[in-house]
CSV table of C-alpha atoms in Angstrom, one decimal:
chain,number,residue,atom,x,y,z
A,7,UNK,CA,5.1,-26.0,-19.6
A,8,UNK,CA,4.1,-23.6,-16.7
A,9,UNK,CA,6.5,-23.0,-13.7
A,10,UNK,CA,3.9,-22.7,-11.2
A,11,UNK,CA,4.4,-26.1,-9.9
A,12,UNK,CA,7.9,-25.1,-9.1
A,13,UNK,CA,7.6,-21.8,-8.4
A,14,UNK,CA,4.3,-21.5,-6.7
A,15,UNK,CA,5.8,-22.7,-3.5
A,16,UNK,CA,8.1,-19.3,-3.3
A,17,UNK,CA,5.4,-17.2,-4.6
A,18,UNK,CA,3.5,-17.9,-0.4
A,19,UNK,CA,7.0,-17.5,0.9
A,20,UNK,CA,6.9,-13.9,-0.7
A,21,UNK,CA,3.7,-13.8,0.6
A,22,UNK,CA,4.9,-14.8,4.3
A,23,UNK,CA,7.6,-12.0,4.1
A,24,UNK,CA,4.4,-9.8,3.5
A,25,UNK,CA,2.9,-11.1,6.6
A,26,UNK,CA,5.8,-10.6,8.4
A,27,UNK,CA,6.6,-7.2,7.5
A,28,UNK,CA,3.2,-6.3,8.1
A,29,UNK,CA,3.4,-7.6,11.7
A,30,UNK,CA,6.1,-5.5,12.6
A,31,UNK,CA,4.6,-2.1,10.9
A,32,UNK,CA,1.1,-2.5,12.1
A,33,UNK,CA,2.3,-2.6,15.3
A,34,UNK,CA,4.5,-0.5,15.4
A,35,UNK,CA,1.5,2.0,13.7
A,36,UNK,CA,-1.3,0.2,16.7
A,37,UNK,CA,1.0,1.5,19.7
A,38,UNK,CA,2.4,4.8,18.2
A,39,UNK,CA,-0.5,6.7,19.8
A,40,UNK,CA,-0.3,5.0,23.2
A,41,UNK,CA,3.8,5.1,23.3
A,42,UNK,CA,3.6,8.6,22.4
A,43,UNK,CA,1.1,9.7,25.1
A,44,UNK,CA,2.4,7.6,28.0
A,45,UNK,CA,5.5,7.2,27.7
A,46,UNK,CA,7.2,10.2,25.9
A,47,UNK,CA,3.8,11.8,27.4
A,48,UNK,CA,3.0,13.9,24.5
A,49,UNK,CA,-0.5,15.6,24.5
A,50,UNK,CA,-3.3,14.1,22.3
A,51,UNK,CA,-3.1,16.8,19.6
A,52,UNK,CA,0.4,16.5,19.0
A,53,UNK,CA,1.1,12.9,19.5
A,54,UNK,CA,-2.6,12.1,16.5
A,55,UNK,CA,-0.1,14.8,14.4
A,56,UNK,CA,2.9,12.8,14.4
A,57,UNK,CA,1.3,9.4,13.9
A,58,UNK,CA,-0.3,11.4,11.2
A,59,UNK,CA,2.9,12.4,9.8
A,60,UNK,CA,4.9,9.2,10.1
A,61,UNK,CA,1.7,7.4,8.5
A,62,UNK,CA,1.9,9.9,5.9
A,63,UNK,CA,5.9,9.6,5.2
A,64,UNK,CA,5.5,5.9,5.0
A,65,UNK,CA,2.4,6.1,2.5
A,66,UNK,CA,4.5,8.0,0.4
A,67,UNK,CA,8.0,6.3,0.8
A,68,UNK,CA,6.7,3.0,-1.7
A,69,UNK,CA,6.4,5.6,-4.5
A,70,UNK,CA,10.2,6.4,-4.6
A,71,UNK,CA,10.9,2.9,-3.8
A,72,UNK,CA,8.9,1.8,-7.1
A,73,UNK,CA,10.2,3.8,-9.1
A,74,UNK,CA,13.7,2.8,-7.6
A,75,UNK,CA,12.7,-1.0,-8.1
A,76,UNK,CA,11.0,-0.5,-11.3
A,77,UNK,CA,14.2,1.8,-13.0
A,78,UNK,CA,17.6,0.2,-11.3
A,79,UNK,CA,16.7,-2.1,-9.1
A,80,UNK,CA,14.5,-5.0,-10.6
A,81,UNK,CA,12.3,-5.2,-7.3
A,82,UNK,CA,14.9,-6.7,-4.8
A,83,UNK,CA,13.3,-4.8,-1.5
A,84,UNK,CA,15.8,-3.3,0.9
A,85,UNK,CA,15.3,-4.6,5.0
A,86,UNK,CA,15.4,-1.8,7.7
A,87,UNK,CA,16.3,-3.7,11.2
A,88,UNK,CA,14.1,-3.5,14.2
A,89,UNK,CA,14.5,-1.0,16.9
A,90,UNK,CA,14.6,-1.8,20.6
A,91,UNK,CA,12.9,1.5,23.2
A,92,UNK,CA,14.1,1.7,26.5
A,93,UNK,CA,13.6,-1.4,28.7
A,94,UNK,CA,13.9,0.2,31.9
A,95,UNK,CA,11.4,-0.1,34.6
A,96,UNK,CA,11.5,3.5,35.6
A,97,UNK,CA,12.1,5.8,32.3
A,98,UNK,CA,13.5,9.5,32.8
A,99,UNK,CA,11.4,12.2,31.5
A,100,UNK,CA,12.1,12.1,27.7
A,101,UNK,CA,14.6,15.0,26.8
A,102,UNK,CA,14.0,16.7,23.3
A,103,UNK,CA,17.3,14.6,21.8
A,104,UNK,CA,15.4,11.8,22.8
A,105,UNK,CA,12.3,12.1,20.6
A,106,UNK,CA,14.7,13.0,18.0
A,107,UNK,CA,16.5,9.8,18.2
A,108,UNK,CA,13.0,8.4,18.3
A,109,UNK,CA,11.4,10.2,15.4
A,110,UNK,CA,14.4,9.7,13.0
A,111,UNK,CA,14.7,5.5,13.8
A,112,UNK,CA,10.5,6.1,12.9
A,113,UNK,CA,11.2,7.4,9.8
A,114,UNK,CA,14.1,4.8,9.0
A,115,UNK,CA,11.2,2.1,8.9
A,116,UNK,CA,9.1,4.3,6.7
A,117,UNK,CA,12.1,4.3,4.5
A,118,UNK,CA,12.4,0.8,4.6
A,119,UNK,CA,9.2,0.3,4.2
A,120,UNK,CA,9.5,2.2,0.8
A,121,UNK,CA,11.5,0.1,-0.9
A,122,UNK,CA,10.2,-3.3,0.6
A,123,UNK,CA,6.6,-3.0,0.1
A,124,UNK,CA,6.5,-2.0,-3.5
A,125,UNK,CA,8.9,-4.1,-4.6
A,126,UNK,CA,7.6,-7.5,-3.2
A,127,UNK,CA,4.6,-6.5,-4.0
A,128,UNK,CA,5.4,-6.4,-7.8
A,129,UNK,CA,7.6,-8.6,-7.4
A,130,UNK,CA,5.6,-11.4,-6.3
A,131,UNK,CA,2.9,-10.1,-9.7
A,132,UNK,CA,6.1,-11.3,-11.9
A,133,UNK,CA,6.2,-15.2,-11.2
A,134,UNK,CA,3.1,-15.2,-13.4
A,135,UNK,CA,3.5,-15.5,-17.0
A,136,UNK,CA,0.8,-13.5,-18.6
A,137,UNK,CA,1.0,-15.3,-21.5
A,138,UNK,CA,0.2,-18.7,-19.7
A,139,UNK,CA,-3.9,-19.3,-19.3
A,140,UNK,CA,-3.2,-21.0,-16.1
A,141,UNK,CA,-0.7,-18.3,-14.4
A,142,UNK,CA,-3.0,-15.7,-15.7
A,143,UNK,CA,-6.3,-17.0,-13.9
A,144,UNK,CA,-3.6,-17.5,-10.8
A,145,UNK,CA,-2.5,-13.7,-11.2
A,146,UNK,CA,-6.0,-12.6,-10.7
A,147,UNK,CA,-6.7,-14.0,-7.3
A,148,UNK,CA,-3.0,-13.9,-6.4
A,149,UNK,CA,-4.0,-9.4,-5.1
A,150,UNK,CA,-7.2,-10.9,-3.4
A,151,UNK,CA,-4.7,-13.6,-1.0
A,152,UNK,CA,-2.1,-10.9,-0.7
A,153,UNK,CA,-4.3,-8.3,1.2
A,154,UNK,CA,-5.6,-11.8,2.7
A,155,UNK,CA,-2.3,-12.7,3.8
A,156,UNK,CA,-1.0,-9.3,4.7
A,157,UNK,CA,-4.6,-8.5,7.4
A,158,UNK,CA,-3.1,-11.8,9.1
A,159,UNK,CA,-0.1,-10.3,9.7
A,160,UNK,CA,-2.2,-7.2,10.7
A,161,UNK,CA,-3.6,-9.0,12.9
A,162,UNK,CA,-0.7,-11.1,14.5
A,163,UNK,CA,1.0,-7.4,15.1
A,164,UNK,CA,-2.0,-5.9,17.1
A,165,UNK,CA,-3.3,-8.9,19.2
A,166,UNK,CA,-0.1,-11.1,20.0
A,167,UNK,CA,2.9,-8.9,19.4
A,168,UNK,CA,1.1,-5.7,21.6
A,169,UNK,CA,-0.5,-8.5,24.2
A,170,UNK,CA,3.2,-10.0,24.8
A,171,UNK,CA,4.5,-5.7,25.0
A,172,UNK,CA,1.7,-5.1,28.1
A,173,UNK,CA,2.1,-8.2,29.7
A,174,UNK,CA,5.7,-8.7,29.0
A,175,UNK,CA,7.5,-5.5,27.9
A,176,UNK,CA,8.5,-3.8,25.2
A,177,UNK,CA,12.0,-5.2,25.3
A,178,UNK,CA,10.4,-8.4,24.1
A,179,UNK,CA,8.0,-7.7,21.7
A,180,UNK,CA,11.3,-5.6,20.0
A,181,UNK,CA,12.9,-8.9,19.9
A,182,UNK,CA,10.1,-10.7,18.6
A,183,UNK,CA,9.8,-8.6,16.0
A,184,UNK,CA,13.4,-8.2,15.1
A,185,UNK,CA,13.9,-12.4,15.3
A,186,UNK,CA,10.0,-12.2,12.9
A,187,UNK,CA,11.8,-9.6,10.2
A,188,UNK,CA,15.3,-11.5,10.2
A,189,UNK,CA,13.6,-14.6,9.5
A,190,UNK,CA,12.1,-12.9,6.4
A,191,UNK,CA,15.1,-12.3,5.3
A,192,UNK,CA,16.4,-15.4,5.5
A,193,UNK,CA,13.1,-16.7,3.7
A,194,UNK,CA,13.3,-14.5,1.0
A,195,UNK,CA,16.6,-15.5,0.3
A,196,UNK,CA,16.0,-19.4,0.0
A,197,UNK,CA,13.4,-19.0,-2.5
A,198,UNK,CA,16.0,-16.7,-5.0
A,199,UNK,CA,17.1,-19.8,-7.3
A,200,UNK,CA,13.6,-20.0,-8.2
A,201,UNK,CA,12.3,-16.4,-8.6
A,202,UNK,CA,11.7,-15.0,-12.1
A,203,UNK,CA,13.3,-11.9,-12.5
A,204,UNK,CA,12.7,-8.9,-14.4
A,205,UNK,CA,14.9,-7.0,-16.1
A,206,UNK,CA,14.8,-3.1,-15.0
A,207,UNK,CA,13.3,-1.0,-18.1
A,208,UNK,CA,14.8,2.4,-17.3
A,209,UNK,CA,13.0,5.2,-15.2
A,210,UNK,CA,9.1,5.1,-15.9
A,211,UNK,CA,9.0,9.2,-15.4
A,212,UNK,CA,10.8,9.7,-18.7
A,213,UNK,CA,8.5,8.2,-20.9
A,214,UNK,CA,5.9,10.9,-19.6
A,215,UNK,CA,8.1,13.7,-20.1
A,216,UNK,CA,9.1,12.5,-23.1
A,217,UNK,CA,4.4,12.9,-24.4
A,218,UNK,CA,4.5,16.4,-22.3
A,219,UNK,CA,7.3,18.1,-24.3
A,220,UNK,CA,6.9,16.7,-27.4
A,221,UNK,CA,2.9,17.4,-27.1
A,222,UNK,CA,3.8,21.2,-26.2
A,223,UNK,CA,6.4,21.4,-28.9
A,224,UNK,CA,4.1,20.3,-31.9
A,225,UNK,CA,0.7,22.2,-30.0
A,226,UNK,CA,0.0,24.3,-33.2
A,227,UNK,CA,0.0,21.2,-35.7
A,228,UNK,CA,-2.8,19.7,-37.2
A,229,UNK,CA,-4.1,16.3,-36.4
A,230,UNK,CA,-4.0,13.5,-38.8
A,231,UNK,CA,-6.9,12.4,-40.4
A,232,UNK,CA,-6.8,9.0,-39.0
A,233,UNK,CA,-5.1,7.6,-36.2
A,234,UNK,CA,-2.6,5.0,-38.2
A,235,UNK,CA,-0.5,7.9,-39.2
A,236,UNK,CA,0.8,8.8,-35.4
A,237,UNK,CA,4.1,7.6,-35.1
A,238,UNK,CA,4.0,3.9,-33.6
A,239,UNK,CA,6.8,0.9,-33.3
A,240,UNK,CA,6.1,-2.5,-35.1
A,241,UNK,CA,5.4,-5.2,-32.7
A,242,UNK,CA,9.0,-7.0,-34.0
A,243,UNK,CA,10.5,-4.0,-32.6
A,244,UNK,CA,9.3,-3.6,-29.2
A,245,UNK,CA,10.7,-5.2,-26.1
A,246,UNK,CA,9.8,-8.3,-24.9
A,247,UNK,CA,7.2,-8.3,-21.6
A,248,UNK,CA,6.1,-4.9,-22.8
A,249,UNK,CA,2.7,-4.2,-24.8
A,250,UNK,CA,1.3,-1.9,-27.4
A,251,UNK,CA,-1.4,-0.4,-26.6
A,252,UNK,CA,-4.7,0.7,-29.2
A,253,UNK,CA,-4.8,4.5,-29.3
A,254,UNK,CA,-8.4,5.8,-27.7
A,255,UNK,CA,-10.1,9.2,-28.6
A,256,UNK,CA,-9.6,10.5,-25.0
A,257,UNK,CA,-7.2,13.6,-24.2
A,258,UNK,CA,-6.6,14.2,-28.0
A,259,UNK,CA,-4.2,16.4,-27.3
A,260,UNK,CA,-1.6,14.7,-26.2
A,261,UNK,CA,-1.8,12.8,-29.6
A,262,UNK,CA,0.0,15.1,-30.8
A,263,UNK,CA,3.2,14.4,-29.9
A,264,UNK,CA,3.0,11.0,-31.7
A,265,UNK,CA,2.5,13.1,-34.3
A,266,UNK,CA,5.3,12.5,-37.5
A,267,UNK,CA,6.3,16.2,-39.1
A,268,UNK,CA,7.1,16.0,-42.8
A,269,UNK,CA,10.1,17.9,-42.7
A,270,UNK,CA,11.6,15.6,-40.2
A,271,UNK,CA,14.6,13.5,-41.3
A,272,UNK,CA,15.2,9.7,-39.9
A,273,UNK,CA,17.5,10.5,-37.4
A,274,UNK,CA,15.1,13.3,-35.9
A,275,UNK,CA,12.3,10.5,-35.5
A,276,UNK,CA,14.4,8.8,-33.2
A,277,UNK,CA,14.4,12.2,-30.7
A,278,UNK,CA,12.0,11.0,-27.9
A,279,UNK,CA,11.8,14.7,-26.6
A,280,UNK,CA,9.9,15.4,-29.9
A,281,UNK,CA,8.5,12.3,-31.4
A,282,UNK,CA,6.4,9.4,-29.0
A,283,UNK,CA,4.8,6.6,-29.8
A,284,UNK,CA,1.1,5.8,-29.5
A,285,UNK,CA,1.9,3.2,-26.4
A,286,UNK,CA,3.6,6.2,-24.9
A,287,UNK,CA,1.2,8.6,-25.1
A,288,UNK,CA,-1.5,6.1,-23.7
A,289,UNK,CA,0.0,5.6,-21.1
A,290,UNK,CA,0.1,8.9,-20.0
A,291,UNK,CA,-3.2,9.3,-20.4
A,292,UNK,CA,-4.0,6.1,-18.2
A,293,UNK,CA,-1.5,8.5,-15.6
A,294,UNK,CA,-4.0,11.4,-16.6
A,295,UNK,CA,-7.2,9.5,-16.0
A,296,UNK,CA,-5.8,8.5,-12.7
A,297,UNK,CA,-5.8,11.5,-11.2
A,298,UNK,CA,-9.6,11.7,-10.1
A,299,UNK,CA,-9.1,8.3,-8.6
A,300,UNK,CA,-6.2,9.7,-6.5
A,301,UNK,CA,-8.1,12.5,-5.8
A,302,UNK,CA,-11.4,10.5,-4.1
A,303,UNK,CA,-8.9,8.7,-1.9
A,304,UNK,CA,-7.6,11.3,0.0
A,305,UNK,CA,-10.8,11.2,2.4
A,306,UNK,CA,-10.5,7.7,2.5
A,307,UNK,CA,-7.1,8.1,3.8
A,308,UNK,CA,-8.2,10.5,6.7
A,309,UNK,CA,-11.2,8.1,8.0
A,310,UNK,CA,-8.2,5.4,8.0
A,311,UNK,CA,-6.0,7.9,10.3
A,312,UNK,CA,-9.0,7.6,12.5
A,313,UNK,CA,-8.1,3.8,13.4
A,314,UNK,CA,-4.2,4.5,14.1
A,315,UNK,CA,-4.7,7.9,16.5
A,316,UNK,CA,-8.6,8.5,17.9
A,317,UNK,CA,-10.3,5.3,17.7
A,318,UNK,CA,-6.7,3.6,19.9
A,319,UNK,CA,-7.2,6.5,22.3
A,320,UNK,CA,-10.7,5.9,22.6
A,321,UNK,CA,-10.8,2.4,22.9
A,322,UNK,CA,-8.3,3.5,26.6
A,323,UNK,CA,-11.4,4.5,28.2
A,324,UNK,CA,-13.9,1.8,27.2
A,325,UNK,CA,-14.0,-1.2,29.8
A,326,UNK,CA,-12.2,-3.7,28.0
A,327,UNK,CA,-11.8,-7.0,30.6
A,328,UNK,CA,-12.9,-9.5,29.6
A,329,UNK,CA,-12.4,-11.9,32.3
A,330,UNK,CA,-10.6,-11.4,36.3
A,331,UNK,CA,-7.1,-11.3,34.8
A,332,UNK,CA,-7.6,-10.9,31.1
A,333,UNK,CA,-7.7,-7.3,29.5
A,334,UNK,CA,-7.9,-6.5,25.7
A,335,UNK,CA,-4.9,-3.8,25.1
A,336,UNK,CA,-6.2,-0.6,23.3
A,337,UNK,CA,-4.5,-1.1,20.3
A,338,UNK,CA,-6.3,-4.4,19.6
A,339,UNK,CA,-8.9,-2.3,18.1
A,340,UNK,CA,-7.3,-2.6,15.0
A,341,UNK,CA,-7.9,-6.3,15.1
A,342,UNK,CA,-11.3,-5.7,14.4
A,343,UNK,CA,-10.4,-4.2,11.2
A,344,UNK,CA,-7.9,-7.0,10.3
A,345,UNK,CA,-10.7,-10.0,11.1
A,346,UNK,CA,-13.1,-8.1,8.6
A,347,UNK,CA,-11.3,-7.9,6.1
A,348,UNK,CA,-9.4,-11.3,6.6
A,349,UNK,CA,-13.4,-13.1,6.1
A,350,UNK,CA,-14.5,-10.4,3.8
A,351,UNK,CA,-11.6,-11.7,1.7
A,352,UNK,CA,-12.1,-15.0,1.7
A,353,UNK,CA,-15.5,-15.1,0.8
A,354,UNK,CA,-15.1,-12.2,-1.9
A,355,UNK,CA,-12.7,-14.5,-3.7
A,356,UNK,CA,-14.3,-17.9,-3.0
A,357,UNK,CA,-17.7,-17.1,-3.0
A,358,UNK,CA,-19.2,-13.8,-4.9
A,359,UNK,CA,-16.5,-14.0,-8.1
A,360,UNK,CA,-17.8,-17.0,-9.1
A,361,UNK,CA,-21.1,-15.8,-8.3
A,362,UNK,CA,-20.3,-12.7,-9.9
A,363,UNK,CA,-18.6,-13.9,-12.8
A,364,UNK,CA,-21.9,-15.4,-14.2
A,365,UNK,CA,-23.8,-13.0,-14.5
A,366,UNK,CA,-21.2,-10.5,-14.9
A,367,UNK,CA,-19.1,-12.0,-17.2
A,368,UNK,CA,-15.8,-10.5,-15.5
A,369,UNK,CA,-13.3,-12.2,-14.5
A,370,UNK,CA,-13.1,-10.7,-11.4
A,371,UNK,CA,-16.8,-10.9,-10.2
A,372,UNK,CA,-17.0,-6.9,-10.9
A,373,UNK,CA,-14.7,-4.4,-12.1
A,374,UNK,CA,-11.7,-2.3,-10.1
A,375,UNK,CA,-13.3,1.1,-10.2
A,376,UNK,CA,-17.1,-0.2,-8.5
A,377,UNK,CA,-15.0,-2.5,-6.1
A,378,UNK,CA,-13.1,1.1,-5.0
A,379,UNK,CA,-16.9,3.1,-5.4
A,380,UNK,CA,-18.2,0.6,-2.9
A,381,UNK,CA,-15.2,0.6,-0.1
A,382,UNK,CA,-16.1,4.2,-0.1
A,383,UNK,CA,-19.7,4.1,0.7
A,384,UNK,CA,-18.7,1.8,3.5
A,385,UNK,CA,-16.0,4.6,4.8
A,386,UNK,CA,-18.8,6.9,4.5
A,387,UNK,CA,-21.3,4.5,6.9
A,388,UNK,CA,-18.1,4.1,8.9
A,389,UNK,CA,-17.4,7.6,9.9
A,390,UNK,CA,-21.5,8.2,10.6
A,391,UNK,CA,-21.6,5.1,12.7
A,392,UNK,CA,-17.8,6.8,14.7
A,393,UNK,CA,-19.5,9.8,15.5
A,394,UNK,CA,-22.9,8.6,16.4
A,395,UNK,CA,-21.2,5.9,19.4
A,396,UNK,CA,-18.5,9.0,20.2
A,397,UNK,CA,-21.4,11.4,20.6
A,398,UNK,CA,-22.9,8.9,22.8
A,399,UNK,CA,-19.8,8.2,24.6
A,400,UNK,CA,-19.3,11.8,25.8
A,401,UNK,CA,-22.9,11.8,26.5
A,402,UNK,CA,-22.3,8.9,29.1
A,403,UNK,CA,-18.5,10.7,30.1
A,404,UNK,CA,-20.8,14.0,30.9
A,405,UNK,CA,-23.5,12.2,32.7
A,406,UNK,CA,-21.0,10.3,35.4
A,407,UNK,CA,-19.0,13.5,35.5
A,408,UNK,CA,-21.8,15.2,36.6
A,409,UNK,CA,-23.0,12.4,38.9
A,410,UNK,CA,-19.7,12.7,40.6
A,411,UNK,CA,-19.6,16.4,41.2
A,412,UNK,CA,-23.6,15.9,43.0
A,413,UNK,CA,-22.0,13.1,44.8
């Protein structure tokens, strides 16, 4: 019988602790550019570069926190507290220790968020049982109402959370958000009798190694005349939760190093630095075809920089009341993003799969790859409709400028 009905419950609290991380780093990532400039009155050049950078750190951080989780640690994500600013009315001019201080508490919340956001994640991907039809159908939807959940919390962090820090101050938003991320914590931890966990399989890196040397080492032998002779384990002998996977023609040359010498003796099949199995050396090849996929991404990744530096800054000078007494803060711009894709999601999953599906015949309405192809069409329509409103922008700036000096 299926756990869901037990577990599903703890499976949205994993979600909520999602949401609630993501409240506290979106904001944190909405207000960097205005905290920067006004406060420790940086210059706009150099205040876009180190939201840039911090962005940057914290992009990277999940992939040594995966591999952490995924090796040693079985995906239980580490918690990095909150950080309170000054709460003074009147500041000092910020000293250089003090953007130190600042910079290095920054990157302590990338850090955190390098183990947390992998790991729960993944995590979360475990309490289904791919073996179970109904979990599995639940699995593929379960992605679609994580980003679903996750723009919420987006959204939470750059409407209410900055609203209460420009009405209120920053000393309470900090301990909003610090109350918000203990309360995770406590969450996560009330759901642990009923989580499934994995056990850790040993660093994912190795494996890879293991193709690459042993390919290099046998580069001058033949290959076999048909695939069943490369070197592969019997489905009794592998380990349970993992798969085999069916060798593909693809990047034959890595085949090699599943292939079995003659002149090898028993013990010397066993050497993973010069014998891997056909699983192995596919999945290095899944690593290899990955690589133009990264690749594409990076200019994705700079029109998203866009929304955390120039479009906040921009957003400082547009006339934003909307009544007497009620101003939208800058960095509420990014709920714009957040609403998207909170309604895009919805409709995606409920609507267009099924839709989809029929005529289709995937599961997921259409496939990975033409869902990424078609996000990057609209960053593309994106950036032309940025620069087409910010040439007309400094149009209007140049015009009142100049109306001014002839007044």
């Amino acid at each position: 019988m299926s756990k869901w009905f037990t577990q599903g419950p703890y499976i949205s609290v994993l979600g909520s602790n999602g949401v609630q991380r993501e409240v506290e780093l979106f904001w944190t990532s909405g207000k960097l550019i205005i905290y920067l400039t006004k406060v420790l009155h940086q210059d706009l050049k150099t205040a876009a570069k180190g939201v840039n950078y911090w962005s940057g750190v914290t992009t990277m951080m999940p992939l040594l926190g995966g591999f952490l989780a995924d090796a040693y640690l079985a995906d239980s994500p580490p918690v990095i507290p909150a950080l309170k600013p000054c709460d003074d009315g009147i500041c000092q001019e910020p000293r250089r220790i003090h953007e130190v201080f600042f910079f290095l508490a920054l990157y302590l919340i990338s850090i955190g968020t390098g183990g947390h956001k992998p790991a729960l994640e993944s995590f979360g991907a475990d309490q289904f049982d791919d073996d179970h039809q109904e979990e599995r159908r639940k699995k593929m939807s379960f992605f679609n109402w994580w980003c679903f959940g996750l723009c919420c919390g987006l959204l939470l962090g750059v409407t209410v959370i900055i609203y209460i820090q420009d009405n209120v101050g920053w000393a309470a938003a900090d301990i909003i958000l610090t109350a918000v991320m203990a309360s995770a914590v406590v969450i996560f931890c009330m759901g642990r009798p009923f989580y499934r966990f994995r056990k850790p399989m040993g660093s994912p890196v190795t494996p890879l190694l293991h193709v690459l040397v042993a390919a290099i080492a046998k580069r001058n032998l033949p290959y076999p005349s048909e695939p069943d002779q490369l070197y592969e384990i019997s489905k009794s002998d592998k380990t349970q939760g993992t798969r085999l996977l069916v060798h593909t023609k693809k990047l034959k040359f890595l085949d090699k190093a599943a292939i079995i010498e003659d002149r090898q003796s028993s013990a010397e099949k066993q050497n993973p630095w010069r014998l891997a199995t056909v699983t192995q050396v596919e999945e290095m090849k899944l690593i290899v075809n990955m690589i133009p996929i990264w690749l594409t991404t990076l200019p994705f990744g700079v029109c998203v920089a866009q929304s955390s530096t120039f479009f906040i800054k921009q957003s400082t000078t547009l006339n934003r009341k909307i009544t007497q007494d009620f101003t939208i803060p800058p960095a509420s711009i990014y709920s714009l993003a957040a609403i998207g894709l909170v309604v895009f999601i919805a409709i995606y999953d409920r609507v267009l799969v099924p839709s989809l599906k029929r005529v289709t015949g995937n599961d997921r309405g259409i496939g990975i790859l033409q869902r990424i192809g078609i996000g990057m069409i609209f960053s593309v329509l994106a950036m032309i409709t940025a620069a087409l409103v910010e040439r007309k922008r400094l149009h209007v700036v140049e015009k009142i400028h100049s109306r001014v000096r002839y007044q």
